[in-house]
Amino acid sequence: MQLFPCPFCGPRDETEFHYGGDAGNARPDGADVPIERWANYLHMRGNPKGVAREVWVHMNCSEFFVMERDTVTHEVLSSTALDGGHAQ
Amino acid sequence: MSAKRLQSGGSAIDRSRPLSFSFDGHTVTGFAGDTIASALLANDVAVVGRSFKYHRPRGIWGAGVEEPNALVDIGGATPTTPNTRATTEAAREGLVARSVNATPSAATDRNAFLDRFSRFIPAAFYYKTFMWPDWHMFEPRIRAMAGLGTVDAGWTPKQPSAQVNHHCDVLVVGAGPAGLAAARLASEAGFSTMLVDDQPRAGGSLAHRDGEIDGRSAAAFVEETVAALLAAGHPVLQSTTAFGIYDHHLVGLNQRHGDDRPDTLWRVRPRHIVLATGAIERPLPFANNDLPGIMSADAALSYLRRHAVLVGRRIVVATNNDSAYEVASALAAAGAEVTLVDSRAREIPGAPAKVRVVSGRRIASARGTMRVEGVTLDDGTRLDADSVAVSGGWTPTVHLFCQARGKLAWNEARAAFLPGDPVKGISVAGAAAGAVSLSDVFATAAKAVPGEPKGTVPRSTGSEATAGIVAAWPSRGAHGRVWIDYQNDVTAKDVELAARENFVSVEHLKRYTTLGMATDQGKTSNLAGLALMADITGRSVPEVGTTTYRPPFTPVPLASFTGSRRGELMAPVRRLPLENVHRGDSGVFQEYGGWLRPAYYGGGEADRSIQDEALRARQSVALFDGSTLGKIEVIGPDAAAFVDFIYYNTMSTLKPGRCRYGFMLAENGVVFDDGILVRLDEHRFIVSCSSSHVAAVHARLEEWRQDRFGRAAVYIHNATAEMATLTVSGPNARKLLETVGLGLSLDDADLPHMAMGQGIHDGEPVRVARVSFTGDRSYEISIRADRAEPLWARLREAGKAFDAVLIGLEALMILRAEKGYIVIGKDTDGTTLPHDLGVEGPRAKRQNEFVGRRSLFTEEASRGDRLQFVGLAVPEGEAPLDTGAHAILRDGGNLRSQGFVTSSYMSPALGRPIALGLIRRGAARHGESVEIQHLGKVRTATIAAPCALDPAGDRLHA
Amino acid sequence: MTTRYSALSLLKEGLAGQTGWKPAWRSPEPKPTYDAIVIGGGGHGLATAYYLAKNHGITRVAVLEKGWIGGGNTGRNTTVVRSNYYYPESVALYGLAHRLYEGLSKDLNYNVMLSQRGMVNLCHSVGEMEIGARTVNAMQINGIDAELFSPEDVRRVAPIYNFSPNARFPVFGGIWQGRAGTARHDAVAWGYARGASRLGVDIIQNCEITDFIIEGGRCRGVRTTRGDIRAERIGMAVAGHSSVLAAKAGFRLPINSYALQACVSEPVKPILDTVVLSPGVGVYVSQSDKGEMVIGGALDRVPSYGQRGNLPTLEGVVAGTLEMFPIFGQLKLMRQWAGIVDVVPDSSPIIGESPLPGLFLNCGWGTGGFKAIPAGGTLLANLLATGRHNDISRPFDLDRFATGRLIDEAAGSGIAH
């Protein structure tokens, strides 16, 4: 059981969280966005082995935040509220 | 008689409490404090089991969790458990134990003949044969031989296992000298401490090895330390195995209670872990080293001192290290005739009293059939023996360290892998860290406790164990069969075979030969196997490396992991506020999308009841509990822009007090949900989503709110559980409600179709929405969930005058299907786009952004041959189509699916079957007939518009 | 030396002390150039090399494996072989694999122990039965064996299931594929390795790719821990680590890596003859020929490259197992582990040329790569040999993520939407 630090609720069990995707995956708007760009946004992923920046949601409080963690060791490096507030 | 119980001694047994149990049908006697194994030894039972493959007779090897041989199925007075280690299971009065993999008994197994063919069925032989004519010809017989213990098919679950979460500063695993010292020091340093140990009593090696601590007996040290820990409020758990260290250092413990209670699972989150897990003695390699009567020297000492069992009269103690000298000395002192064979010629301890020492010699082979009768040394010397106690050295128990991503370092002098670079938050102490003498053990324990040293480190004041060892690994080309993995019957020759065939990686070695894959997971065998592989391939032992250490350290009952998560507690259903009322009306409940809801009412035959409800709903008026409908409020200055973005349909143009039907798409364009959006006022909407999608819709709304709009612009509140929604539908719906009185005008001018009004009932505010999922005039009345019951009763009462009918979900499904209204996930699938459902407008016209927009213009989304939503009619007089049937196209000799039936019912209002489906190019094919196949049978249907009843929609206003 | 495997050769070697067996595969030093390189010595990579040699006569082939062959998901999965798929594209792919599996032991002269004792996917409600019927009909139309099982049928093949009237997940029926079953996973890797090696393929273990050699916008080879190795056509079949290699090659994939856990009980005498899957519970169970209950469940919740099990997922999976088979409450868990799988949005594999010309992909198998090994190998071999798709591999090209033409089995069978 990993412990993830919700910026609002503090360290909580991993089962309370839901993975939301790569951080910084900006959405291109418009019906005429080049399809490659749209597919890139919709499907392509960094999926790094090692340090990753990801969006997560703490389902208990519904708040989304950015978490940095190591996808191999599972060490959590930081978590940041979307509005810039830091946890811990 | 060879093994026997001594007249006195035995620190673990209580001679005032004799007991008896049965093993393979024979009565075995013992005392409280015996394990099954110690009692079997005391009764001189040599053969306790059969090996997995060759059905070799096997005796007790060890005295602990590493036991590869002595597995028994237990039952009788104790909970039924297959494959129980006799060395760790307490003997109990009335227990029934059966040897595994033996028919009828371990002593007389009828499959013993297999051993005679062993030369033809070496490691991995099965990959090389049974291919012709076919594996299926051979598999049944081989499969019938599989397995060890037997599952009791009549077994029924007992009370659930308890599960405990626990936090502490320091968790110490192992209550031997290192663990006790570390726990005491941690406690004295002010840490909240927990000490766990897999034996029934604390002490570890102190319970049978020599030692004097702070001038007192080891027993006194153990007792006082445990008492001090308990007095300071620290939990000390015996018979508790730390089986795994998981992510972020969560430690799993399995606690056995020694009675009928199921084991308890502990999830412990310590700040620091001290592993004082000891070491496991290895066998020595010689031919027939698996004969019953050949056992671990340390186990022989343990049985002697803990259970007063002397394992033989004429004992050969064979060793390559110093630790067996104490064993030989003790066995001789207890009256056995002891010969100590030390493979080392030099730098060996002095001969113990009454022990004959043969140095510089190894055992070459053992002889005997059902138990060892003697050994032959490498110089040809024959020694008679009824028991052979062997020590091939010690393997530190580093499983948990490695599970926590710790790396091992090979120590040539110790002939062992020791913990390498430290892992943050974990320290290793005692024999697990390679310490041998008690002084070293205590020194490692002192270092293992985090922070500045506080408290007093125990001092060893007696004789000290020494670490001398010269490795004795299996060697190439040895004569006879040298057994490495006892349970899985892996010999040195099998390792040589694996090497010859290029299975030289340690993981290939394991998988090819099954070395270390048995229930003991190779605790006594892995190192010997990989050392031999190193020798054969000219590599060093660390170059070969170890296999990965996986949890659990020892097998853990599945029931421990389950705890109370079974039945409804495993996957709870959601329940209606009015469930009991519906049950009072004979509602028959079924689960729909996680909700338990009335399928229909009355005790009659299901189909008849459902048809009757659907028909009467059309005739007068129906009452339906729609409380599961989503009610998510969207509030704030950007609420209108927000719902525009969320919905496929433009929603910002909706006027306050009005409702609009729409789709929500996923970003891939697929219709994710449908439902009514209500605009309460300029900045306030209610998203009424599908019952089963509430949580998912809520999550999506939150995501877009936070990611795109900002917290201050929109606020989202899921009020689904707060409100009950009661639906009144049918030609007489308005008349019924007018007799109830809801405090608002039901006049069509004031409350037209797709409008919402605020009323009051019995002092409680109600929202009345004129929306319809039946095609008839309908009113959805939402009220605080805990005030819904009186309103429902009032509706029931008023309904009597109109012959109102209670309808369940099944009748509702018919009513909506008659109208061609979709149910997402039933009439759509994960590829359905909005225009497949005939809603093309927003895709064609909308100029502003919405979720999923770009995906509606991909190549795939623009294809002309998409599956489209249609109705399906059958020839007159025929039965309804089968839901799940496919429309087929004959393409030469092949069939191709052209879509499928998604909903199909007998319509009581129309008096004929109706069906909905997704059919390729269906929208343009109304009137065409298609072949419909279900389970091989083909029928014909005609493609039609989805709406079969009242296409003009007059009934909405009737 | 004994090369051919048979009962007779076992007998002969038995008399000779098993000393005449040849290495199952050679371990040569890598050559500087090959006609084709296959990265990844798992089932798919080894099968690719085998079929390159067997089907296309291309034998100057190297399989580069960073660890030991078969050590990834091939050696970590729960060994189920089935082709109970919904879409014709999937049926073509997995049907090919299934047929090849049926002849594999004889083809390779290596008993992979394909055990076709059937598999039932349970349905726990009327709604699930409707979807079950939709799936069975689709399978039958597509030429795959399938039956829609009644509760009595389920009871016949899995009598120890929880048929209690109070069961949380009652049985309304199921989808049965009689040809489904299990195979011995390691044997598949070793059998292909032996077959490929005998045809001249070099299998190079402990050879990790550190970079790609890219010249003129084309992949011309790889840099490895054992030196540079060149080839004009390079295939990668490195499930779980596809994104890592893609990053070295300069592109991204529609993949997230997740741990998929599995566990086994201690071995017991046979009591469960078939594979039983409950989508409602999220667990499937079979009993191995050694007697262990082999238990698989859903993916972990957290994207990860850590090949290890954890407690929360295990607890859920075990709870589901005991809900399905309450009598397993007397069993003990012997071992748990995890493999890292490529999770793709539509849960279908990616087969085709990568954005880097000369580099071809075989990835994205999600939780189901083992059953597809013979097809994955056949198709990647065809791509490497011809540079072109055939009809079976074409729909699985990476371009489907731009065209929107996804092959989403879960969507088709109504599970996720």
Coordinates of C-alpha atoms in Angstrom, one line a residue, chain A residues 1-4 8 13 20 27-35 38 41-42 62-64 72-76 82-83, chain B residues 246-248 250 269 405 424 645 667-668 698-699 702-708 711 849-855 857-858:
Chain A
M1 CA 0.0 0.0 0.0
Q2 CA 1.6 3.2 -1.2
L3 CA 0.9 6.5 0.7
F4 CA 0.2 9.5 -1.5
F8 CA -5.5 19.0 1.0
D13 CA -3.8 5.2 1.0
G20 CA -5.4 11.2 -14.2
R27 CA -5.8 20.1 -24.7
P28 CA -5.9 21.6 -28.2
D29 CA -9.3 23.1 -28.9
G30 CA -11.1 23.3 -32.1
A31 CA -12.7 21.0 -34.7
D32 CA -9.8 21.7 -37.1
V33 CA -6.9 20.8 -34.8
P34 CA -4.5 18.6 -36.9
I35 CA -5.5 15.0 -36.2
W38 CA -5.3 15.6 -31.3
Y41 CA -3.2 14.7 -26.8
L42 CA -5.7 12.0 -26.6
S62 CA -12.3 15.3 -5.3
E63 CA -9.3 17.5 -5.7
F64 CA -6.9 17.1 -8.6
V72 CA 10.2 2.1 -10.4
T73 CA 10.9 2.6 -6.7
H74 CA 7.5 4.2 -6.0
E75 CA 9.1 6.9 -4.0
V76 CA 7.0 10.0 -3.9
L82 CA -3.3 22.5 -9.3
D83 CA -3.4 26.1 -8.1
Chain B
Y246 CA 5.4 -4.0 0.4
D247 CA 5.5 -0.5 -1.1
H248 CA 6.3 2.3 1.3
L250 CA 3.9 -1.7 4.7
R269 CA 3.2 0.7 8.9
R405 CA 14.6 -3.9 -2.8
K424 CA 16.4 3.3 4.0
F645 CA -18.4 22.5 -22.8
E667 CA -12.9 12.9 -25.4
N668 CA -12.8 10.1 -27.9
H698 CA -19.2 13.6 -11.1
A699 CA -15.5 12.8 -11.5
E702 CA -14.7 17.9 -11.3
E703 CA -11.8 17.2 -13.6
W704 CA -13.0 19.8 -16.2
R705 CA -13.9 22.2 -13.5
Q706 CA -10.5 22.2 -12.0
D707 CA -8.5 21.7 -15.1
R708 CA -10.2 24.2 -17.4
R711 CA -12.4 26.6 -8.7
E849 CA -15.7 23.8 -28.0
F850 CA -17.1 20.8 -26.2
V851 CA -15.7 17.6 -24.9
G852 CA -15.0 15.0 -27.6
R853 CA -15.5 17.5 -30.4
R854 CA -12.4 16.8 -32.5
S855 CA -13.0 13.0 -32.3
F857 CA -14.4 14.3 -37.3
T858 CA -11.8 11.4 -37.6

